[in-house]
Amino acid sequence: MANAKVIEAKQEAVDVVTGKLQNSITTVVADYRGLNVSQVTELRKQLREAGVEFQVLKNTLLRRATAAAELTELDEVLTGPTAIAFSANDAVAPAKILNDFAKKNDALKLKGGVVEGKVVSESQIKALAELPSREGLLSMLLSVLQAPMRNFALAVKAVADKEEQSA
């Protein structure tokens, strides 16, 4: 009877992780070996503030979840201690926070992840982390859209100033 309850609890855990893998925009897998408690607490705090869920999970549970979510390519990075960050809202936040934290703390190593349903490598996660934030991208777009109008206004002003000087 006890074994049935344990198996049922494990299957529920696999189902929960499978749902998170399928519903998150970005999932980042990392090796946290060597981080102390205060460092992990700080990392969790940063991730929580960004709306990112961070968990330490057993690789066997993760492998079953990746099989159920049809993301078995992720299994090759599921070695050693594994922490995983799920984000259902922001595609860049987990990669950016974990990458920035890894730059300051050599103990944290990015392994890979899933972005919009596709398994990606560590280098692709780092490239995603280097992208500007949504606000940064919007300000760049706004600047590009404003440039022609600004240039036109400067040209009109230059013509007006030239005619004013000749008069």
CSV table of C-alpha atoms in Angstrom, one decimal:
chain,number,residue,atom,x,y,z
A,1,MET,CA,0.0,0.0,0.0
A,2,ALA,CA,2.8,2.4,0.9
A,3,ASN,CA,4.6,1.7,-2.4
A,4,ALA,CA,1.4,2.6,-4.4
A,5,LYS,CA,1.3,6.0,-2.5
A,6,VAL,CA,4.9,6.7,-3.2
A,7,ILE,CA,4.6,5.8,-6.9
A,8,GLU,CA,1.5,8.0,-7.1
A,9,ALA,CA,3.3,10.9,-5.4
A,10,LYS,CA,6.2,10.6,-7.8
A,11,GLN,CA,3.9,10.4,-10.8
A,12,GLU,CA,2.2,13.6,-9.6
A,13,ALA,CA,5.6,15.3,-9.3
A,14,VAL,CA,6.5,14.2,-12.9
A,15,ASP,CA,3.1,15.5,-14.1
A,16,VAL,CA,3.7,18.9,-12.4
A,17,VAL,CA,7.2,19.3,-13.9
A,18,THR,CA,6.0,18.1,-17.3
A,19,GLY,CA,3.3,20.9,-17.2
A,20,LYS,CA,5.9,23.5,-16.3
A,21,LEU,CA,8.2,22.4,-19.1
A,22,GLN,CA,5.3,22.6,-21.6
A,23,ASN,CA,3.9,25.9,-20.3
A,24,SER,CA,7.0,27.9,-19.7
A,25,ILE,CA,8.4,30.2,-22.4
A,26,THR,CA,12.0,29.7,-21.2
A,27,THR,CA,13.5,27.0,-19.0
A,28,VAL,CA,17.1,27.1,-18.0
A,29,VAL,CA,19.0,24.1,-16.5
A,30,ALA,CA,22.0,24.9,-14.3
A,31,ASP,CA,24.5,23.1,-12.1
A,32,TYR,CA,24.6,24.8,-8.7
A,33,ARG,CA,27.3,22.7,-7.1
A,34,GLY,CA,29.6,24.8,-4.9
A,35,LEU,CA,27.1,27.6,-4.1
A,36,ASN,CA,26.6,28.2,-0.4
A,37,VAL,CA,23.2,28.8,1.2
A,38,SER,CA,23.4,32.6,1.2
A,39,GLN,CA,24.3,32.6,-2.6
A,40,VAL,CA,21.4,30.2,-3.4
A,41,THR,CA,19.1,32.4,-1.3
A,42,GLU,CA,20.2,35.5,-3.2
A,43,LEU,CA,19.7,33.8,-6.5
A,44,ARG,CA,16.2,32.5,-5.6
A,45,LYS,CA,15.3,36.1,-4.4
A,46,GLN,CA,16.4,37.6,-7.8
A,47,LEU,CA,14.5,35.0,-9.7
A,48,ARG,CA,11.4,35.3,-7.6
A,49,GLU,CA,11.3,39.1,-8.1
A,50,ALA,CA,11.4,38.5,-11.9
A,51,GLY,CA,8.5,36.0,-11.7
A,52,VAL,CA,10.8,33.0,-12.4
A,53,GLU,CA,10.3,29.7,-10.5
A,54,PHE,CA,13.5,28.0,-9.4
A,55,GLN,CA,13.7,24.3,-8.2
A,56,VAL,CA,16.3,21.7,-7.5
A,57,LEU,CA,15.1,18.4,-9.0
A,58,LYS,CA,16.3,14.9,-9.3
A,59,ASN,CA,17.5,14.0,-12.8
A,60,THR,CA,15.4,10.8,-12.9
A,61,LEU,CA,12.3,12.8,-12.3
A,62,LEU,CA,13.4,15.4,-14.9
A,63,ARG,CA,14.1,12.7,-17.5
A,64,ARG,CA,10.6,11.3,-17.0
A,65,ALA,CA,9.1,14.7,-17.4
A,66,THR,CA,11.2,15.5,-20.5
A,67,ALA,CA,10.0,12.2,-22.0
A,68,ALA,CA,6.4,13.1,-21.3
A,69,ALA,CA,6.9,16.6,-22.7
A,70,GLU,CA,8.8,15.2,-25.8
A,71,LEU,CA,11.9,17.1,-24.9
A,72,THR,CA,14.3,14.2,-24.5
A,73,GLU,CA,17.2,16.1,-26.2
A,74,LEU,CA,17.5,17.9,-22.8
A,75,ASP,CA,18.4,14.6,-21.1
A,76,GLU,CA,22.1,14.9,-22.2
A,77,VAL,CA,22.6,17.9,-19.8
A,78,LEU,CA,20.8,16.2,-16.9
A,79,THR,CA,23.9,15.1,-15.1
A,80,GLY,CA,25.1,16.0,-11.6
A,81,PRO,CA,23.1,18.3,-9.3
A,82,THR,CA,20.5,20.0,-11.4
A,83,ALA,CA,18.6,23.2,-10.7
A,84,ILE,CA,16.0,24.4,-13.2
A,85,ALA,CA,14.4,27.8,-13.7
A,86,PHE,CA,10.9,28.1,-15.3
A,87,SER,CA,9.5,31.3,-16.7
A,88,ALA,CA,6.0,31.4,-18.1
A,89,ASN,CA,6.0,35.2,-18.8
A,90,ASP,CA,9.4,36.5,-19.7
A,91,ALA,CA,11.6,34.7,-22.3
A,92,VAL,CA,14.8,36.5,-21.3
A,93,ALA,CA,14.6,36.9,-17.5
A,94,PRO,CA,15.7,33.4,-16.4
A,95,ALA,CA,18.6,33.3,-18.8
A,96,LYS,CA,19.7,36.9,-18.0
A,97,ILE,CA,19.5,36.4,-14.2
A,98,LEU,CA,21.3,33.1,-14.1
A,99,ASN,CA,24.0,34.2,-16.6
A,100,ASP,CA,24.7,37.4,-14.6
A,101,PHE,CA,24.8,35.4,-11.4
A,102,ALA,CA,27.1,32.8,-13.0
A,103,LYS,CA,29.5,35.6,-14.1
A,104,LYS,CA,29.8,36.7,-10.4
A,105,ASN,CA,29.8,33.2,-9.0
A,106,ASP,CA,32.0,30.6,-10.8
A,107,ALA,CA,30.2,27.8,-9.0
A,108,LEU,CA,27.0,28.2,-11.0
A,109,LYS,CA,27.2,26.7,-14.4
A,110,LEU,CA,24.6,26.9,-17.1
A,111,LYS,CA,23.9,23.6,-18.9
A,112,GLY,CA,21.2,24.4,-21.4
A,113,GLY,CA,17.5,24.8,-21.6
A,114,VAL,CA,14.3,25.0,-23.5
A,115,VAL,CA,13.2,28.2,-25.3
A,116,GLU,CA,9.6,28.2,-26.8
A,117,GLY,CA,9.5,24.4,-27.0
A,118,LYS,CA,13.0,23.9,-28.5
A,119,VAL,CA,15.9,22.5,-26.6
A,120,VAL,CA,18.9,24.9,-26.7
A,121,SER,CA,22.5,24.7,-25.7
A,122,GLU,CA,24.4,26.6,-23.0
A,123,SER,CA,25.8,29.0,-25.6
A,124,GLN,CA,22.3,29.8,-26.9
A,125,ILE,CA,21.1,30.5,-23.4
A,126,LYS,CA,24.1,32.9,-22.9
A,127,ALA,CA,23.2,34.6,-26.2
A,128,LEU,CA,19.6,35.0,-25.1
A,129,ALA,CA,20.9,36.5,-21.8
A,130,GLU,CA,22.9,39.1,-23.7
A,131,LEU,CA,19.8,40.4,-25.5
A,132,PRO,CA,18.5,43.8,-24.2
A,133,SER,CA,15.4,43.8,-22.0
A,134,ARG,CA,12.0,44.3,-23.5
A,135,GLU,CA,12.1,48.0,-22.5
A,136,GLY,CA,15.5,48.4,-24.1
A,137,LEU,CA,14.3,46.8,-27.3
A,138,LEU,CA,11.2,49.1,-27.3
A,139,SER,CA,13.3,52.2,-26.8
A,140,MET,CA,15.6,51.2,-29.6
A,141,LEU,CA,12.6,50.7,-31.9
A,142,LEU,CA,11.2,54.1,-30.9
A,143,SER,CA,14.5,55.7,-31.6
A,144,VAL,CA,14.6,54.2,-35.1
A,145,LEU,CA,11.1,55.3,-35.7
A,146,GLN,CA,11.8,58.9,-34.6
A,147,ALA,CA,15.0,59.3,-36.5
A,148,PRO,CA,13.4,60.2,-39.9
A,149,MET,CA,11.1,62.8,-38.3
A,150,ARG,CA,14.0,64.3,-36.3
A,151,ASN,CA,16.2,64.5,-39.4
A,152,PHE,CA,13.3,66.2,-41.4
A,153,ALA,CA,12.8,68.7,-38.6
A,154,LEU,CA,16.5,69.5,-38.5
A,155,ALA,CA,16.6,70.0,-42.3
A,156,VAL,CA,13.5,72.3,-42.2
A,157,LYS,CA,15.1,74.3,-39.3
A,158,ALA,CA,18.4,74.6,-41.3
A,159,VAL,CA,16.6,75.9,-44.3
A,160,ALA,CA,14.6,78.4,-42.2
A,161,ASP,CA,17.9,79.6,-40.5
A,162,LYS,CA,19.6,80.0,-43.9
A,163,GLU,CA,16.7,82.0,-45.3
A,164,GLU,CA,16.6,84.1,-42.1
A,165,GLN,CA,20.3,84.9,-42.5
A,166,SER,CA,20.0,85.9,-46.2
A,167,ALA,CA,17.1,88.2,-45.5
